[in-house]
Amino acid sequence: MIEIITDVVFVLLAAVTLLWSVYVIRKLIALNRRFSAAIVLIPLYKRSKWPVFALTVLGICLVTDIVVMAVAGHYAPCISILIIIACLGAVLIIMMRTQCAVLDSGVIVPFRFIDWAHFCEYEIDGSTIFFCGDKNGFDTVNSATTKLNFDEANKDKLVYILDKYKHSV
């Protein structure tokens, strides 16, 4: 009886993960389409190497799951874990391929778009920048981004564009 409950829980977990990953992937694809359709004024580059590390860990988990499935024969939990690993891997790969930039219509930061109507604040430190604030002007954890790199030659142009839209809010 416990084995059946465990199998059902794993299958439900895999189904929820699959639905969540489809939702996230659709949002990321829409973000990539927005990037492709707009005029890129200044490209921004992500600095984090964690997605590569996470993808490596997921690869190790995938191999381990396949070995456990072959040796122990627990097919429902192992296939469910295989689906979860595949979904997380797909999300990470698309996240790594998402590009950031200052566009003519707003700013694409990691995994979201800030249009000029909701653009509030930014901070530049050398050749890195991060954006903070929300439409009400409050700095919140939800509205702060990670640091992004940009070409130092574009610094004056970047400051000019961002100040232009920051003050028009």
PDB file of C-alpha atoms in Angstrom:
ATOM      1  CA  MET A   1       0.000   0.000   0.000  1.00  0.00           C
ATOM      2  CA  ILE A   2       2.817   2.418   0.859  1.00  0.00           C
ATOM      3  CA  GLU A   3       4.458   1.588  -2.461  1.00  0.00           C
ATOM      4  CA  ILE A   4       1.307   2.564  -4.377  1.00  0.00           C
ATOM      5  CA  ILE A   5       0.990   5.840  -2.460  1.00  0.00           C
ATOM      6  CA  THR A   6       4.651   6.597  -3.138  1.00  0.00           C
ATOM      7  CA  ASP A   7       4.210   5.882  -6.846  1.00  0.00           C
ATOM      8  CA  VAL A   8       1.136   8.135  -7.042  1.00  0.00           C
ATOM      9  CA  VAL A   9       2.935  10.966  -5.228  1.00  0.00           C
ATOM     10  CA  PHE A  10       5.907  10.742  -7.597  1.00  0.00           C
ATOM     11  CA  VAL A  11       3.654  10.705 -10.664  1.00  0.00           C
ATOM     12  CA  LEU A  12       1.713  13.731  -9.389  1.00  0.00           C
ATOM     13  CA  LEU A  13       4.954  15.550  -8.640  1.00  0.00           C
ATOM     14  CA  ALA A  14       6.180  14.832 -12.161  1.00  0.00           C
ATOM     15  CA  ALA A  15       2.893  16.086 -13.623  1.00  0.00           C
ATOM     16  CA  VAL A  16       3.025  19.323 -11.612  1.00  0.00           C
ATOM     17  CA  THR A  17       6.660  19.864 -12.628  1.00  0.00           C
ATOM     18  CA  LEU A  18       5.789  19.267 -16.265  1.00  0.00           C
ATOM     19  CA  LEU A  19       2.948  21.810 -16.152  1.00  0.00           C
ATOM     20  CA  TRP A  20       5.114  24.364 -14.330  1.00  0.00           C
ATOM     21  CA  SER A  21       7.988  23.949 -16.789  1.00  0.00           C
ATOM     22  CA  VAL A  22       5.674  24.357 -19.800  1.00  0.00           C
ATOM     23  CA  TYR A  23       4.368  27.593 -18.266  1.00  0.00           C
ATOM     24  CA  VAL A  24       7.884  28.924 -17.585  1.00  0.00           C
ATOM     25  CA  ILE A  25       9.213  27.888 -20.993  1.00  0.00           C
ATOM     26  CA  ARG A  26       6.312  29.648 -22.725  1.00  0.00           C
ATOM     27  CA  LYS A  27       7.085  32.852 -20.781  1.00  0.00           C
ATOM     28  CA  LEU A  28      10.788  32.617 -21.664  1.00  0.00           C
ATOM     29  CA  ILE A  29      10.006  32.010 -25.341  1.00  0.00           C
ATOM     30  CA  ALA A  30       7.734  35.081 -25.334  1.00  0.00           C
ATOM     31  CA  LEU A  31      10.581  37.071 -23.779  1.00  0.00           C
ATOM     32  CA  ASN A  32      12.983  35.842 -26.465  1.00  0.00           C
ATOM     33  CA  ARG A  33      10.467  36.797 -29.170  1.00  0.00           C
ATOM     34  CA  ARG A  34      10.176  40.276 -27.677  1.00  0.00           C
ATOM     35  CA  PHE A  35      13.969  40.546 -27.779  1.00  0.00           C
ATOM     36  CA  SER A  36      14.083  39.439 -31.425  1.00  0.00           C
ATOM     37  CA  ALA A  37      11.314  41.824 -32.497  1.00  0.00           C
ATOM     38  CA  ALA A  38      12.760  44.940 -30.828  1.00  0.00           C
ATOM     39  CA  ILE A  39      15.677  47.188 -31.621  1.00  0.00           C
ATOM     40  CA  VAL A  40      18.601  46.462 -29.296  1.00  0.00           C
ATOM     41  CA  LEU A  41      20.138  49.717 -28.104  1.00  0.00           C
ATOM     42  CA  ILE A  42      22.681  48.262 -25.670  1.00  0.00           C
ATOM     43  CA  PRO A  43      23.267  44.555 -25.022  1.00  0.00           C
ATOM     44  CA  LEU A  44      23.581  43.395 -21.421  1.00  0.00           C
ATOM     45  CA  TYR A  45      25.320  40.196 -20.346  1.00  0.00           C
ATOM     46  CA  LYS A  46      24.464  37.868 -17.455  1.00  0.00           C
ATOM     47  CA  ARG A  47      27.307  37.156 -15.037  1.00  0.00           C
ATOM     48  CA  SER A  48      26.090  34.074 -13.192  1.00  0.00           C
ATOM     49  CA  LYS A  49      27.613  30.649 -13.754  1.00  0.00           C
ATOM     50  CA  TRP A  50      25.099  28.901 -11.462  1.00  0.00           C
ATOM     51  CA  PRO A  51      22.872  27.641 -14.284  1.00  0.00           C
ATOM     52  CA  VAL A  52      25.846  25.760 -15.770  1.00  0.00           C
ATOM     53  CA  PHE A  53      26.626  24.260 -12.366  1.00  0.00           C
ATOM     54  CA  ALA A  54      22.960  23.325 -11.865  1.00  0.00           C
ATOM     55  CA  LEU A  55      22.807  21.729 -15.313  1.00  0.00           C
ATOM     56  CA  THR A  56      25.878  19.652 -14.446  1.00  0.00           C
ATOM     57  CA  VAL A  57      24.289  18.514 -11.170  1.00  0.00           C
ATOM     58  CA  LEU A  58      21.093  17.620 -13.057  1.00  0.00           C
ATOM     59  CA  GLY A  59      23.160  15.560 -15.502  1.00  0.00           C
ATOM     60  CA  ILE A  60      24.736  13.640 -12.622  1.00  0.00           C
ATOM     61  CA  CYS A  61      21.277  13.103 -11.098  1.00  0.00           C
ATOM     62  CA  LEU A  62      20.005  11.846 -14.450  1.00  0.00           C
ATOM     63  CA  VAL A  63      22.760   9.243 -14.735  1.00  0.00           C
ATOM     64  CA  THR A  64      22.211   8.206 -11.111  1.00  0.00           C
ATOM     65  CA  ASP A  65      18.472   7.883 -11.680  1.00  0.00           C
ATOM     66  CA  ILE A  66      18.986   5.674 -14.724  1.00  0.00           C
ATOM     67  CA  VAL A  67      21.410   3.442 -12.806  1.00  0.00           C
ATOM     68  CA  VAL A  68      18.997   3.143  -9.862  1.00  0.00           C
ATOM     69  CA  MET A  69      16.142   2.322 -12.232  1.00  0.00           C
ATOM     70  CA  ALA A  70      18.208  -0.376 -13.945  1.00  0.00           C
ATOM     71  CA  VAL A  71      19.456  -1.908 -10.683  1.00  0.00           C
ATOM     72  CA  ALA A  72      16.477  -1.545  -8.336  1.00  0.00           C
ATOM     73  CA  GLY A  73      13.634  -1.645 -10.849  1.00  0.00           C
ATOM     74  CA  HIS A  74      11.467   1.021  -9.197  1.00  0.00           C
ATOM     75  CA  TYR A  75      10.052   2.274 -12.476  1.00  0.00           C
ATOM     76  CA  ALA A  76       7.307   4.729 -11.486  1.00  0.00           C
ATOM     77  CA  PRO A  77       9.425   6.828  -9.097  1.00  0.00           C
ATOM     78  CA  CYS A  78      12.491   6.678 -11.338  1.00  0.00           C
ATOM     79  CA  ILE A  79      10.588   7.653 -14.490  1.00  0.00           C
ATOM     80  CA  SER A  80       8.913  10.453 -12.539  1.00  0.00           C
ATOM     81  CA  ILE A  81      12.311  11.702 -11.372  1.00  0.00           C
ATOM     82  CA  LEU A  82      13.560  11.379 -14.962  1.00  0.00           C
ATOM     83  CA  ILE A  83      10.693  13.627 -16.130  1.00  0.00           C
ATOM     84  CA  ILE A  84      11.410  16.145 -13.360  1.00  0.00           C
ATOM     85  CA  ILE A  85      15.113  16.256 -14.256  1.00  0.00           C
ATOM     86  CA  ALA A  86      14.307  16.670 -17.962  1.00  0.00           C
ATOM     87  CA  CYS A  87      11.862  19.509 -17.238  1.00  0.00           C
ATOM     88  CA  LEU A  88      14.312  21.341 -14.995  1.00  0.00           C
ATOM     89  CA  GLY A  89      17.082  20.836 -17.552  1.00  0.00           C
ATOM     90  CA  ALA A  90      14.915  22.263 -20.341  1.00  0.00           C
ATOM     91  CA  VAL A  91      14.036  25.315 -18.237  1.00  0.00           C
ATOM     92  CA  LEU A  92      17.709  25.891 -17.363  1.00  0.00           C
ATOM     93  CA  ILE A  93      18.826  25.602 -20.994  1.00  0.00           C
ATOM     94  CA  ILE A  94      16.240  28.127 -22.160  1.00  0.00           C
ATOM     95  CA  MET A  95      17.110  30.413 -19.227  1.00  0.00           C
ATOM     96  CA  MET A  96      20.766  30.314 -20.252  1.00  0.00           C
ATOM     97  CA  ARG A  97      19.844  31.202 -23.851  1.00  0.00           C
ATOM     98  CA  THR A  98      17.691  34.197 -22.854  1.00  0.00           C
ATOM     99  CA  GLN A  99      19.444  37.442 -23.730  1.00  0.00           C
ATOM    100  CA  CYS A 100      19.280  40.747 -21.860  1.00  0.00           C
ATOM    101  CA  ALA A 101      19.413  44.232 -23.350  1.00  0.00           C
ATOM    102  CA  VAL A 102      18.189  47.792 -23.274  1.00  0.00           C
ATOM    103  CA  LEU A 103      15.625  47.906 -26.066  1.00  0.00           C
ATOM    104  CA  ASP A 104      13.683  50.670 -27.744  1.00  0.00           C
ATOM    105  CA  SER A 105      10.579  49.582 -25.818  1.00  0.00           C
ATOM    106  CA  GLY A 106      12.128  48.807 -22.407  1.00  0.00           C
ATOM    107  CA  VAL A 107      14.712  46.648 -20.694  1.00  0.00           C
ATOM    108  CA  ILE A 108      14.971  42.870 -20.783  1.00  0.00           C
ATOM    109  CA  VAL A 109      16.574  41.750 -17.543  1.00  0.00           C
ATOM    110  CA  PRO A 110      17.052  38.130 -16.495  1.00  0.00           C
ATOM    111  CA  PHE A 111      13.731  36.417 -17.047  1.00  0.00           C
ATOM    112  CA  ARG A 112      11.455  39.445 -17.292  1.00  0.00           C
ATOM    113  CA  PHE A 113      10.729  42.604 -19.244  1.00  0.00           C
ATOM    114  CA  ILE A 114      10.490  46.108 -17.755  1.00  0.00           C
ATOM    115  CA  ASP A 115       8.732  48.514 -20.098  1.00  0.00           C
ATOM    116  CA  TRP A 116       9.571  52.192 -19.924  1.00  0.00           C
ATOM    117  CA  ALA A 117       6.269  52.974 -18.179  1.00  0.00           C
ATOM    118  CA  HIS A 118       7.361  50.874 -15.187  1.00  0.00           C
ATOM    119  CA  PHE A 119      11.072  51.707 -15.211  1.00  0.00           C
ATOM    120  CA  CYS A 120      12.131  53.332 -11.935  1.00  0.00           C
ATOM    121  CA  GLU A 121      15.728  52.980 -10.815  1.00  0.00           C
ATOM    122  CA  TYR A 122      19.121  51.573 -11.730  1.00  0.00           C
ATOM    123  CA  GLU A 123      22.632  51.534 -10.322  1.00  0.00           C
ATOM    124  CA  ILE A 124      25.896  51.404 -12.273  1.00  0.00           C
ATOM    125  CA  ASP A 125      29.168  50.240 -10.749  1.00  0.00           C
ATOM    126  CA  GLY A 126      32.017  50.175 -13.245  1.00  0.00           C
ATOM    127  CA  SER A 127      30.857  48.005 -16.138  1.00  0.00           C
ATOM    128  CA  THR A 128      28.003  46.374 -14.206  1.00  0.00           C
ATOM    129  CA  ILE A 129      24.425  47.490 -13.781  1.00  0.00           C
ATOM    130  CA  PHE A 130      21.393  46.320 -11.874  1.00  0.00           C
ATOM    131  CA  PHE A 131      17.827  47.537 -11.893  1.00  0.00           C
ATOM    132  CA  CYS A 132      15.624  48.014  -8.844  1.00  0.00           C
ATOM    133  CA  GLY A 133      12.265  49.437  -7.956  1.00  0.00           C
ATOM    134  CA  ASP A 134       8.735  48.757  -9.067  1.00  0.00           C
ATOM    135  CA  LYS A 135       5.958  50.853 -10.566  1.00  0.00           C
ATOM    136  CA  ASN A 136       5.328  52.463  -7.160  1.00  0.00           C
ATOM    137  CA  GLY A 137       8.999  53.356  -6.751  1.00  0.00           C
ATOM    138  CA  PHE A 138       9.721  50.998  -3.865  1.00  0.00           C
ATOM    139  CA  ASP A 139      12.853  48.875  -3.839  1.00  0.00           C
ATOM    140  CA  THR A 140      11.750  45.315  -3.262  1.00  0.00           C
ATOM    141  CA  VAL A 141      13.285  41.899  -3.515  1.00  0.00           C
ATOM    142  CA  ASN A 142      10.843  41.048  -6.297  1.00  0.00           C
ATOM    143  CA  SER A 143      11.851  44.021  -8.399  1.00  0.00           C
ATOM    144  CA  ALA A 144      15.642  43.939  -7.982  1.00  0.00           C
ATOM    145  CA  THR A 145      17.727  42.180 -10.623  1.00  0.00           C
ATOM    146  CA  THR A 146      21.085  40.498 -10.598  1.00  0.00           C
ATOM    147  CA  LYS A 147      24.101  42.430 -11.797  1.00  0.00           C
ATOM    148  CA  LEU A 148      24.561  42.549 -15.550  1.00  0.00           C
ATOM    149  CA  ASN A 149      27.681  43.459 -17.498  1.00  0.00           C
ATOM    150  CA  PHE A 150      27.795  45.921 -20.383  1.00  0.00           C
ATOM    151  CA  ASP A 151      30.477  47.270 -22.690  1.00  0.00           C
ATOM    152  CA  GLU A 152      32.271  50.149 -20.978  1.00  0.00           C
ATOM    153  CA  ALA A 153      32.253  52.093 -24.274  1.00  0.00           C
ATOM    154  CA  ASN A 154      28.446  52.254 -24.108  1.00  0.00           C
ATOM    155  CA  LYS A 155      28.313  53.669 -20.579  1.00  0.00           C
ATOM    156  CA  ASP A 156      27.453  57.266 -21.533  1.00  0.00           C
ATOM    157  CA  LYS A 157      24.799  56.137 -23.988  1.00  0.00           C
ATOM    158  CA  LEU A 158      23.345  53.742 -21.381  1.00  0.00           C
ATOM    159  CA  VAL A 159      23.187  56.435 -18.692  1.00  0.00           C
ATOM    160  CA  TYR A 160      21.578  58.866 -21.136  1.00  0.00           C
ATOM    161  CA  ILE A 161      18.870  56.398 -22.214  1.00  0.00           C
ATOM    162  CA  LEU A 162      18.087  55.204 -18.695  1.00  0.00           C
ATOM    163  CA  ASP A 163      17.991  58.712 -17.227  1.00  0.00           C
ATOM    164  CA  LYS A 164      15.695  59.816 -20.037  1.00  0.00           C
ATOM    165  CA  TYR A 165      13.118  57.150 -19.203  1.00  0.00           C
ATOM    166  CA  LYS A 166      13.687  57.151 -15.441  1.00  0.00           C
ATOM    167  CA  HIS A 167      12.634  60.784 -15.151  1.00  0.00           C
ATOM    168  CA  SER A 168       9.584  60.367 -17.358  1.00  0.00           C
ATOM    169  CA  VAL A 169       7.900  57.972 -14.913  1.00  0.00           C
TER     170      VAL A 169
END
